Amino acid sequence: AAGETVVSLTGLAKEYGGVHAVRGIDLEIRSGEVVGLIGPNGAGKTTLVNMISGLVPPSSGSATVLGTTIGRTPVHRVAAAGVSRTFQHSKLFNRLSALENVLVGAHLVSRPTFLRRLLWLPSARRDERAALVHAARCLERVGLSDLAGNRASSLSYGDQRRLEIARALASEPSLLILDEPAAGMNHVEAARLSELIRSLARDGLTILFIEHNVGMVLETCTRVVVLDFGEVIASGSPAEIAADPAVIEAYLGTA
Ligand code: ATP
């Protein structure tokens, strides 16, 4: 339900052999929020989302994501709890069609379905149809229905990035984490992506995304969190962040 705590971080920190990538972050994200994470290179943004998605264990502090304690929980458990993400660099299967790329995301979710298919049990065909319908819906959600049968590598750059989102949606997440989704996009593509993110949020998804395109972040988010040197230096509405002297000095001024 709206307003429920989705992410709760207390003193979360990560150190890599003396490098303090993230230094004691306290952060709450509530259901329905669209949170943009900005900050200079090396500020700790990727490390932070890697910890939230269960890829990297924290050095200290605690994190609860969708009721699951992050730390020793394997990444597939965190995913099963409802966290899905995209990566900074595209991880599409270039030779598979757009639809097949989304099916891969769906297959990762349902292990029983996958096993039945391997064993070719009668229920497998029904599962197969259901998976296709589901994948087609995910493509439709990001506006790629017309390109379902096209090879991923043949899609435009912006379409490939949205295909990654469609694949992330296949697991029906509650929390969607996007790592620089607008990177390399032109203005038109970025505006379309912004609209997509806001419409996913209207459907009840909680979204956390890292993005260097500050204009796009301010236009898209309900809240912006600014990291610098592994710490939160500001957190607030887009209007508050755009007017924050510390943010302007640390980040916007140099952007
Ligand atoms: P960017 O915007 O460039 O992606 P970022 O804000 O995502 O940067 P991180 O990638 O989280 O920043 O890096 C934070 C700091 O931690 C950097 O100094 C980086 O060199 C260091 N760091 C990150 N991952 C590792 C690692 N696996 N081993 C050692 N140091 C790391």
PDB file of C-alpha atoms and ligand atoms in Angstrom:
ATOM      1  CA  ALA A   1       0.000   0.000   0.000  1.00  0.00           C
ATOM      2  CA  ALA A   2       1.099   3.602  -0.570  1.00  0.00           C
ATOM      3  CA  GLY A   3       3.277   5.008   2.189  1.00  0.00           C
ATOM      4  CA  GLU A   4       4.608   1.685   3.439  1.00  0.00           C
ATOM      5  CA  THR A   5       8.323   1.441   4.040  1.00  0.00           C
ATOM      6  CA  VAL A   6      10.009  -0.280   1.103  1.00  0.00           C
ATOM      7  CA  VAL A   7      13.652   0.455   1.868  1.00  0.00           C
ATOM      8  CA  SER A   8      15.049   1.215   5.301  1.00  0.00           C
ATOM      9  CA  LEU A   9      18.766   1.867   5.694  1.00  0.00           C
ATOM     10  CA  THR A  10      20.514   2.587   8.982  1.00  0.00           C
ATOM     11  CA  GLY A  11      24.177   3.513   9.068  1.00  0.00           C
ATOM     12  CA  LEU A  12      24.756   1.553   5.898  1.00  0.00           C
ATOM     13  CA  ALA A  13      28.425   1.564   4.908  1.00  0.00           C
ATOM     14  CA  LYS A  14      30.756  -0.145   2.464  1.00  0.00           C
ATOM     15  CA  GLU A  15      34.495  -0.098   2.536  1.00  0.00           C
ATOM     16  CA  TYR A  16      36.792  -1.553  -0.101  1.00  0.00           C
ATOM     17  CA  GLY A  17      40.214  -2.027   1.443  1.00  0.00           C
ATOM     18  CA  GLY A  18      40.393   1.434   2.967  1.00  0.00           C
ATOM     19  CA  VAL A  19      38.207   3.152   0.361  1.00  0.00           C
ATOM     20  CA  HIS A  20      34.983   4.335   1.997  1.00  0.00           C
ATOM     21  CA  ALA A  21      32.625   3.954  -0.938  1.00  0.00           C
ATOM     22  CA  VAL A  22      29.530   4.491   1.249  1.00  0.00           C
ATOM     23  CA  ARG A  23      29.810   6.008   4.738  1.00  0.00           C
ATOM     24  CA  GLY A  24      26.868   5.422   7.041  1.00  0.00           C
ATOM     25  CA  ILE A  25      23.725   6.174   5.076  1.00  0.00           C
ATOM     26  CA  ASP A  26      20.323   6.480   6.741  1.00  0.00           C
ATOM     27  CA  LEU A  27      17.519   6.426   4.218  1.00  0.00           C
ATOM     28  CA  GLU A  28      13.864   5.450   4.054  1.00  0.00           C
ATOM     29  CA  ILE A  29      12.012   4.952   0.804  1.00  0.00           C
ATOM     30  CA  ARG A  30       8.250   4.595   0.938  1.00  0.00           C
ATOM     31  CA  SER A  31       5.898   2.856  -1.398  1.00  0.00           C
ATOM     32  CA  GLY A  32       5.033   4.922  -4.472  1.00  0.00           C
ATOM     33  CA  GLU A  33       8.058   7.194  -4.258  1.00  0.00           C
ATOM     34  CA  VAL A  34      10.225   7.865  -7.293  1.00  0.00           C
ATOM     35  CA  VAL A  35      13.647   8.540  -5.850  1.00  0.00           C
ATOM     36  CA  GLY A  36      16.463   9.884  -7.982  1.00  0.00           C
ATOM     37  CA  LEU A  37      19.999   9.316  -6.776  1.00  0.00           C
ATOM     38  CA  ILE A  38      22.471  11.886  -8.039  1.00  0.00           C
ATOM     39  CA  GLY A  39      26.032  12.829  -7.189  1.00  0.00           C
ATOM     40  CA  PRO A  40      29.482  13.200  -8.731  1.00  0.00           C
ATOM     41  CA  ASN A  41      31.454  10.249 -10.105  1.00  0.00           C
ATOM     42  CA  GLY A  42      32.675   8.023  -7.298  1.00  0.00           C
ATOM     43  CA  ALA A  43      30.071   9.371  -4.839  1.00  0.00           C
ATOM     44  CA  GLY A  44      28.949   5.838  -4.014  1.00  0.00           C
ATOM     45  CA  LYS A  45      25.695   5.624  -5.967  1.00  0.00           C
ATOM     46  CA  THR A  46      26.380   2.279  -7.628  1.00  0.00           C
ATOM     47  CA  THR A  47      27.698   0.770  -4.408  1.00  0.00           C
ATOM     48  CA  LEU A  48      24.551   1.904  -2.606  1.00  0.00           C
ATOM     49  CA  VAL A  49      22.130   0.372  -5.128  1.00  0.00           C
ATOM     50  CA  ASN A  50      24.276  -2.774  -5.295  1.00  0.00           C
ATOM     51  CA  MET A  51      23.787  -3.165  -1.548  1.00  0.00           C
ATOM     52  CA  ILE A  52      20.040  -2.472  -1.771  1.00  0.00           C
ATOM     53  CA  SER A  53      19.647  -5.075  -4.528  1.00  0.00           C
ATOM     54  CA  GLY A  54      21.644  -7.621  -2.527  1.00  0.00           C
ATOM     55  CA  LEU A  55      24.590  -7.860  -4.932  1.00  0.00           C
ATOM     56  CA  VAL A  56      27.129  -6.478  -2.487  1.00  0.00           C
ATOM     57  CA  PRO A  57      27.058  -7.081   1.284  1.00  0.00           C
ATOM     58  CA  PRO A  58      27.429  -3.988   3.486  1.00  0.00           C
ATOM     59  CA  SER A  59      30.537  -3.626   5.660  1.00  0.00           C
ATOM     60  CA  SER A  60      28.398  -2.241   8.475  1.00  0.00           C
ATOM     61  CA  GLY A  61      24.950  -0.896   9.229  1.00  0.00           C
ATOM     62  CA  SER A  62      21.664  -2.523   8.406  1.00  0.00           C
ATOM     63  CA  ALA A  63      19.286  -2.553   5.490  1.00  0.00           C
ATOM     64  CA  THR A  64      15.783  -3.903   5.124  1.00  0.00           C
ATOM     65  CA  VAL A  65      14.274  -4.056   1.667  1.00  0.00           C
ATOM     66  CA  LEU A  66      10.648  -5.162   1.306  1.00  0.00           C
ATOM     67  CA  GLY A  67      10.871  -6.818   4.696  1.00  0.00           C
ATOM     68  CA  THR A  68      14.026  -8.732   3.794  1.00  0.00           C
ATOM     69  CA  THR A  69      17.225  -8.047   5.694  1.00  0.00           C
ATOM     70  CA  ILE A  70      20.042  -7.385   3.298  1.00  0.00           C
ATOM     71  CA  GLY A  71      23.467  -8.696   4.133  1.00  0.00           C
ATOM     72  CA  ARG A  72      23.782 -12.415   3.963  1.00  0.00           C
ATOM     73  CA  THR A  73      20.617 -12.837   1.924  1.00  0.00           C
ATOM     74  CA  PRO A  74      21.480 -14.229  -1.529  1.00  0.00           C
ATOM     75  CA  VAL A  75      20.623 -11.949  -4.424  1.00  0.00           C
ATOM     76  CA  HIS A  76      17.933 -14.275  -5.825  1.00  0.00           C
ATOM     77  CA  ARG A  77      16.090 -14.079  -2.481  1.00  0.00           C
ATOM     78  CA  VAL A  78      16.164 -10.318  -2.616  1.00  0.00           C
ATOM     79  CA  ALA A  79      14.806 -10.555  -6.160  1.00  0.00           C
ATOM     80  CA  ALA A  80      12.091 -12.932  -4.977  1.00  0.00           C
ATOM     81  CA  ALA A  81      11.140 -10.403  -2.305  1.00  0.00           C
ATOM     82  CA  GLY A  82      10.246  -8.041  -5.169  1.00  0.00           C
ATOM     83  CA  VAL A  83      13.382  -6.148  -6.166  1.00  0.00           C
ATOM     84  CA  SER A  84      14.259  -5.892  -9.838  1.00  0.00           C
ATOM     85  CA  ARG A  85      16.927  -3.811 -11.513  1.00  0.00           C
ATOM     86  CA  THR A  86      18.645  -2.778 -14.685  1.00  0.00           C
ATOM     87  CA  PHE A  87      22.359  -2.162 -15.096  1.00  0.00           C
ATOM     88  CA  GLN A  88      24.428   0.754 -16.286  1.00  0.00           C
ATOM     89  CA  HIS A  89      25.669  -1.263 -19.239  1.00  0.00           C
ATOM     90  CA  SER A  90      23.132  -3.117 -21.340  1.00  0.00           C
ATOM     91  CA  LYS A  91      22.818  -6.813 -20.627  1.00  0.00           C
ATOM     92  CA  LEU A  92      20.435  -7.737 -23.405  1.00  0.00           C
ATOM     93  CA  PHE A  93      20.751 -10.911 -25.435  1.00  0.00           C
ATOM     94  CA  ASN A  94      21.447  -9.270 -28.771  1.00  0.00           C
ATOM     95  CA  ARG A  95      20.509 -12.198 -30.973  1.00  0.00           C
ATOM     96  CA  LEU A  96      17.225 -12.896 -29.216  1.00  0.00           C
ATOM     97  CA  SER A  97      14.054 -11.023 -30.069  1.00  0.00           C
ATOM     98  CA  ALA A  98      12.684  -8.306 -27.808  1.00  0.00           C
ATOM     99  CA  LEU A  99       9.965 -10.706 -26.631  1.00  0.00           C
ATOM    100  CA  GLU A 100      12.491 -13.468 -25.918  1.00  0.00           C
ATOM    101  CA  ASN A 101      14.581 -11.065 -23.857  1.00  0.00           C
ATOM    102  CA  VAL A 102      11.562 -10.385 -21.668  1.00  0.00           C
ATOM    103  CA  LEU A 103      10.796 -14.114 -21.439  1.00  0.00           C
ATOM    104  CA  VAL A 104      14.250 -14.636 -19.990  1.00  0.00           C
ATOM    105  CA  GLY A 105      13.319 -12.207 -17.215  1.00  0.00           C
ATOM    106  CA  ALA A 106      10.067 -14.067 -16.619  1.00  0.00           C
ATOM    107  CA  HIS A 107      11.748 -17.494 -16.555  1.00  0.00           C
ATOM    108  CA  LEU A 108      14.105 -16.387 -13.853  1.00  0.00           C
ATOM    109  CA  VAL A 109      11.130 -15.905 -11.582  1.00  0.00           C
ATOM    110  CA  SER A 110       9.294 -19.149 -11.872  1.00  0.00           C
ATOM    111  CA  ARG A 111      11.516 -22.088 -11.142  1.00  0.00           C
ATOM    112  CA  PRO A 112       8.675 -24.647 -11.049  1.00  0.00           C
ATOM    113  CA  THR A 113       7.565 -23.507 -14.491  1.00  0.00           C
ATOM    114  CA  PHE A 114      11.084 -23.847 -15.788  1.00  0.00           C
ATOM    115  CA  LEU A 115      11.425 -27.362 -14.359  1.00  0.00           C
ATOM    116  CA  ARG A 116       8.106 -28.487 -15.782  1.00  0.00           C
ATOM    117  CA  ARG A 117       9.195 -27.213 -19.150  1.00  0.00           C
ATOM    118  CA  LEU A 118      12.466 -29.110 -18.929  1.00  0.00           C
ATOM    119  CA  LEU A 119      10.575 -32.286 -18.097  1.00  0.00           C
ATOM    120  CA  TRP A 120       7.988 -31.465 -20.772  1.00  0.00           C
ATOM    121  CA  LEU A 121       5.070 -32.074 -18.461  1.00  0.00           C
ATOM    122  CA  PRO A 122       1.585 -31.371 -19.863  1.00  0.00           C
ATOM    123  CA  SER A 123       1.244 -28.189 -17.827  1.00  0.00           C
ATOM    124  CA  ALA A 124       4.333 -26.808 -19.550  1.00  0.00           C
ATOM    125  CA  ARG A 125       2.477 -25.736 -22.699  1.00  0.00           C
ATOM    126  CA  ARG A 126      -0.071 -23.839 -20.660  1.00  0.00           C
ATOM    127  CA  ASP A 127       2.759 -22.201 -18.716  1.00  0.00           C
ATOM    128  CA  GLU A 128       4.483 -21.338 -21.966  1.00  0.00           C
ATOM    129  CA  ARG A 129       1.395 -19.537 -23.252  1.00  0.00           C
ATOM    130  CA  ALA A 130       0.945 -17.690 -19.976  1.00  0.00           C
ATOM    131  CA  ALA A 131       4.607 -16.640 -20.037  1.00  0.00           C
ATOM    132  CA  LEU A 132       4.249 -15.322 -23.601  1.00  0.00           C
ATOM    133  CA  VAL A 133       1.157 -13.322 -22.714  1.00  0.00           C
ATOM    134  CA  HIS A 134       2.914 -11.922 -19.665  1.00  0.00           C
ATOM    135  CA  ALA A 135       6.051 -10.994 -21.627  1.00  0.00           C
ATOM    136  CA  ALA A 136       3.929  -9.340 -24.324  1.00  0.00           C
ATOM    137  CA  ARG A 137       2.224  -7.268 -21.634  1.00  0.00           C
ATOM    138  CA  CYS A 138       5.578  -6.137 -20.266  1.00  0.00           C
ATOM    139  CA  LEU A 139       6.631  -5.035 -23.756  1.00  0.00           C
ATOM    140  CA  GLU A 140       3.343  -3.205 -24.191  1.00  0.00           C
ATOM    141  CA  ARG A 141       3.894  -1.458 -20.860  1.00  0.00           C
ATOM    142  CA  VAL A 142       7.078   0.172 -22.170  1.00  0.00           C
ATOM    143  CA  GLY A 143       5.628   0.839 -25.634  1.00  0.00           C
ATOM    144  CA  LEU A 144       7.514  -1.833 -27.557  1.00  0.00           C
ATOM    145  CA  SER A 145       4.691  -4.101 -28.713  1.00  0.00           C
ATOM    146  CA  ASP A 146       5.353  -3.344 -32.377  1.00  0.00           C
ATOM    147  CA  LEU A 147       8.952  -4.520 -32.072  1.00  0.00           C
ATOM    148  CA  ALA A 148       8.299  -7.765 -30.149  1.00  0.00           C
ATOM    149  CA  GLY A 149       9.700  -9.995 -32.877  1.00  0.00           C
ATOM    150  CA  ASN A 150      12.715  -7.838 -33.742  1.00  0.00           C
ATOM    151  CA  ARG A 151      16.190  -8.753 -32.635  1.00  0.00           C
ATOM    152  CA  ALA A 152      17.307  -6.794 -29.585  1.00  0.00           C
ATOM    153  CA  SER A 153      20.414  -5.623 -31.453  1.00  0.00           C
ATOM    154  CA  SER A 154      18.261  -4.066 -34.188  1.00  0.00           C
ATOM    155  CA  LEU A 155      16.382  -1.780 -31.784  1.00  0.00           C
ATOM    156  CA  SER A 156      17.321   1.869 -31.401  1.00  0.00           C
ATOM    157  CA  TYR A 157      19.387   2.748 -28.355  1.00  0.00           C
ATOM    158  CA  GLY A 158      16.429   4.240 -26.487  1.00  0.00           C
ATOM    159  CA  ASP A 159      14.285   1.204 -27.300  1.00  0.00           C
ATOM    160  CA  GLN A 160      16.996  -1.146 -26.004  1.00  0.00           C
ATOM    161  CA  ARG A 161      17.053   0.709 -22.701  1.00  0.00           C
ATOM    162  CA  ARG A 162      13.277   0.444 -22.440  1.00  0.00           C
ATOM    163  CA  LEU A 163      13.478  -3.241 -23.323  1.00  0.00           C
ATOM    164  CA  GLU A 164      15.734  -3.684 -20.296  1.00  0.00           C
ATOM    165  CA  ILE A 165      13.002  -2.099 -18.198  1.00  0.00           C
ATOM    166  CA  ALA A 166      10.411  -4.433 -19.734  1.00  0.00           C
ATOM    167  CA  ARG A 167      12.583  -7.387 -18.769  1.00  0.00           C
ATOM    168  CA  ALA A 168      12.972  -6.041 -15.240  1.00  0.00           C
ATOM    169  CA  LEU A 169       9.168  -5.734 -15.044  1.00  0.00           C
ATOM    170  CA  ALA A 170       8.726  -9.392 -15.978  1.00  0.00           C
ATOM    171  CA  SER A 171       9.382 -10.468 -12.399  1.00  0.00           C
ATOM    172  CA  GLU A 172       6.537  -8.165 -11.244  1.00  0.00           C
ATOM    173  CA  PRO A 173       8.689  -6.229  -8.800  1.00  0.00           C
ATOM    174  CA  SER A 174       7.534  -3.888  -6.058  1.00  0.00           C
ATOM    175  CA  LEU A 175      10.819  -1.988  -6.157  1.00  0.00           C
ATOM    176  CA  LEU A 176      12.421  -1.198  -9.497  1.00  0.00           C
ATOM    177  CA  ILE A 177      16.028  -0.011  -9.468  1.00  0.00           C
ATOM    178  CA  LEU A 178      17.399   1.607 -12.612  1.00  0.00           C
ATOM    179  CA  ASP A 179      21.080   2.380 -13.088  1.00  0.00           C
ATOM    180  CA  GLU A 180      21.482   5.410 -15.344  1.00  0.00           C
ATOM    181  CA  PRO A 181      18.489   4.586 -17.531  1.00  0.00           C
ATOM    182  CA  ALA A 182      18.777   7.798 -19.563  1.00  0.00           C
ATOM    183  CA  ALA A 183      22.528   7.555 -20.187  1.00  0.00           C
ATOM    184  CA  GLY A 184      23.237   8.110 -23.869  1.00  0.00           C
ATOM    185  CA  MET A 185      19.642   9.037 -24.660  1.00  0.00           C
ATOM    186  CA  ASN A 186      18.713  12.113 -26.643  1.00  0.00           C
ATOM    187  CA  HIS A 187      16.182  14.646 -25.286  1.00  0.00           C
ATOM    188  CA  VAL A 188      13.199  12.997 -26.907  1.00  0.00           C
ATOM    189  CA  GLU A 189      14.108   9.535 -25.629  1.00  0.00           C
ATOM    190  CA  ALA A 190      14.837  10.872 -22.136  1.00  0.00           C
ATOM    191  CA  ALA A 191      11.482  12.671 -22.003  1.00  0.00           C
ATOM    192  CA  ARG A 192       9.712   9.484 -23.073  1.00  0.00           C
ATOM    193  CA  LEU A 193      11.597   7.516 -20.417  1.00  0.00           C
ATOM    194  CA  SER A 194      10.662  10.081 -17.784  1.00  0.00           C
ATOM    195  CA  GLU A 195       6.995   9.675 -18.705  1.00  0.00           C
ATOM    196  CA  LEU A 196       7.341   5.874 -18.550  1.00  0.00           C
ATOM    197  CA  ILE A 197       8.902   5.999 -15.075  1.00  0.00           C
ATOM    198  CA  ARG A 198       6.142   8.281 -13.798  1.00  0.00           C
ATOM    199  CA  SER A 199       3.453   6.065 -15.246  1.00  0.00           C
ATOM    200  CA  LEU A 200       4.995   2.959 -13.635  1.00  0.00           C
ATOM    201  CA  ALA A 201       4.914   4.827 -10.324  1.00  0.00           C
ATOM    202  CA  ARG A 202       1.246   5.688 -10.861  1.00  0.00           C
ATOM    203  CA  ASP A 203       0.665   1.936 -11.158  1.00  0.00           C
ATOM    204  CA  GLY A 204       2.088   1.512  -7.669  1.00  0.00           C
ATOM    205  CA  LEU A 205       5.716   0.669  -8.345  1.00  0.00           C
ATOM    206  CA  THR A 206       8.374   2.202  -6.114  1.00  0.00           C
ATOM    207  CA  ILE A 207      11.334   3.369  -8.170  1.00  0.00           C
ATOM    208  CA  LEU A 208      14.919   4.191  -7.268  1.00  0.00           C
ATOM    209  CA  PHE A 209      17.196   5.337 -10.027  1.00  0.00           C
ATOM    210  CA  ILE A 210      20.712   6.631 -10.497  1.00  0.00           C
ATOM    211  CA  GLU A 211      20.980   9.290 -13.156  1.00  0.00           C
ATOM    212  CA  HIS A 212      23.488  11.900 -14.288  1.00  0.00           C
ATOM    213  CA  ASN A 213      20.946  13.817 -16.359  1.00  0.00           C
ATOM    214  CA  VAL A 214      19.904  16.165 -13.566  1.00  0.00           C
ATOM    215  CA  GLY A 215      17.197  17.873 -15.606  1.00  0.00           C
ATOM    216  CA  MET A 216      15.568  14.523 -16.243  1.00  0.00           C
ATOM    217  CA  VAL A 217      15.857  13.603 -12.540  1.00  0.00           C
ATOM    218  CA  LEU A 218      14.255  16.856 -11.385  1.00  0.00           C
ATOM    219  CA  GLU A 219      11.423  16.373 -13.868  1.00  0.00           C
ATOM    220  CA  THR A 220      10.776  12.718 -12.993  1.00  0.00           C
ATOM    221  CA  CYS A 221      11.204  12.218  -9.257  1.00  0.00           C
ATOM    222  CA  THR A 222       9.085  12.795  -6.213  1.00  0.00           C
ATOM    223  CA  ARG A 223      12.317  12.994  -4.204  1.00  0.00           C
ATOM    224  CA  VAL A 224      15.967  13.485  -4.998  1.00  0.00           C
ATOM    225  CA  VAL A 225      18.806  12.147  -2.858  1.00  0.00           C
ATOM    226  CA  VAL A 226      22.250  13.629  -3.400  1.00  0.00           C
ATOM    227  CA  LEU A 227      25.364  11.662  -2.500  1.00  0.00           C
ATOM    228  CA  ASP A 228      28.863  13.032  -2.202  1.00  0.00           C
ATOM    229  CA  PHE A 229      31.878  11.171  -0.834  1.00  0.00           C
ATOM    230  CA  GLY A 230      29.668   8.273   0.225  1.00  0.00           C
ATOM    231  CA  GLU A 231      27.280  10.416   2.265  1.00  0.00           C
ATOM    232  CA  VAL A 232      23.819  11.868   1.742  1.00  0.00           C
ATOM    233  CA  ILE A 233      24.394  15.613   1.477  1.00  0.00           C
ATOM    234  CA  ALA A 234      20.791  16.472   0.591  1.00  0.00           C
ATOM    235  CA  SER A 235      17.396  14.853   0.240  1.00  0.00           C
ATOM    236  CA  GLY A 236      14.223  16.604  -0.790  1.00  0.00           C
ATOM    237  CA  SER A 237      11.732  17.486  -3.466  1.00  0.00           C
ATOM    238  CA  PRO A 238      13.116  18.425  -6.883  1.00  0.00           C
ATOM    239  CA  ALA A 239      12.422  22.108  -6.110  1.00  0.00           C
ATOM    240  CA  GLU A 240      14.267  21.920  -2.789  1.00  0.00           C
ATOM    241  CA  ILE A 241      17.229  20.156  -4.352  1.00  0.00           C
ATOM    242  CA  ALA A 242      17.494  22.580  -7.256  1.00  0.00           C
ATOM    243  CA  ALA A 243      17.698  25.454  -4.718  1.00  0.00           C
ATOM    244  CA  ASP A 244      20.051  23.785  -2.204  1.00  0.00           C
ATOM    245  CA  PRO A 245      23.365  25.682  -1.977  1.00  0.00           C
ATOM    246  CA  ALA A 246      25.298  22.571  -0.859  1.00  0.00           C
ATOM    247  CA  VAL A 247      24.022  20.653  -3.876  1.00  0.00           C
ATOM    248  CA  ILE A 248      24.794  23.480  -6.252  1.00  0.00           C
ATOM    249  CA  GLU A 249      28.320  23.708  -4.896  1.00  0.00           C
ATOM    250  CA  ALA A 250      29.005  19.968  -4.805  1.00  0.00           C
ATOM    251  CA  TYR A 251      27.286  18.974  -7.966  1.00  0.00           C
ATOM    252  CA  LEU A 252      25.050  21.191 -10.004  1.00  0.00           C
ATOM    253  CA  GLY A 253      27.640  23.957 -10.224  1.00  0.00           C
ATOM    254  CA  THR A 254      30.151  21.614 -11.795  1.00  0.00           C
ATOM    255  CA  ALA A 255      27.695  19.761 -14.009  1.00  0.00           C
TER     256      ALA A 255
HETATM  257  P1  ATP B   1      29.789   6.700 -11.020  1.00  0.00           P
HETATM  258  O1  ATP B   1      28.857   7.851 -11.129  1.00  0.00           O
HETATM  259  O2  ATP B   1      31.119   6.975 -11.658  1.00  0.00           O
HETATM  260  O3  ATP B   1      29.195   5.397 -11.452  1.00  0.00           O
HETATM  261  P2  ATP B   1      29.298   6.074  -8.230  1.00  0.00           P
HETATM  262  O4  ATP B   1      28.710   7.253  -7.532  1.00  0.00           O
HETATM  263  O5  ATP B   1      28.378   5.019  -8.679  1.00  0.00           O
HETATM  264  O6  ATP B   1      30.185   6.576  -9.450  1.00  0.00           O
HETATM  265  P3  ATP B   1      30.735   3.948  -6.938  1.00  0.00           P
HETATM  266  O7  ATP B   1      30.919   3.206  -8.202  1.00  0.00           O
HETATM  267  O8  ATP B   1      29.777   3.417  -5.960  1.00  0.00           O
HETATM  268  O9  ATP B   1      30.394   5.488  -7.244  1.00  0.00           O
HETATM  269  O10 ATP B   1      32.158   4.098  -6.272  1.00  0.00           O
HETATM  270  C1  ATP B   1      32.384   4.733  -5.005  1.00  0.00           C
HETATM  271  C2  ATP B   1      33.850   4.574  -4.623  1.00  0.00           C
HETATM  272  O11 ATP B   1      34.107   3.197  -4.293  1.00  0.00           O
HETATM  273  C3  ATP B   1      34.835   4.924  -5.705  1.00  0.00           C
HETATM  274  O12 ATP B   1      35.946   5.538  -5.108  1.00  0.00           O
HETATM  275  C4  ATP B   1      35.202   3.595  -6.295  1.00  0.00           C
HETATM  276  O13 ATP B   1      36.488   3.614  -6.844  1.00  0.00           O
HETATM  277  C5  ATP B   1      35.129   2.667  -5.085  1.00  0.00           C
HETATM  278  N1  ATP B   1      34.741   1.292  -5.450  1.00  0.00           N
HETATM  279  C6  ATP B   1      33.548   0.906  -5.971  1.00  0.00           C
HETATM  280  N2  ATP B   1      33.520  -0.423  -6.179  1.00  0.00           N
HETATM  281  C7  ATP B   1      34.730  -0.889  -5.790  1.00  0.00           C
HETATM  282  C8  ATP B   1      35.333  -2.196  -5.761  1.00  0.00           C
HETATM  283  N3  ATP B   1      34.668  -3.278  -6.164  1.00  0.00           N
HETATM  284  N4  ATP B   1      36.591  -2.282  -5.290  1.00  0.00           N
HETATM  285  C9  ATP B   1      37.274  -1.199  -4.876  1.00  0.00           C
HETATM  286  N5  ATP B   1      36.765   0.035  -4.872  1.00  0.00           N
HETATM  287  C10 ATP B   1      35.504   0.205  -5.330  1.00  0.00           C
END
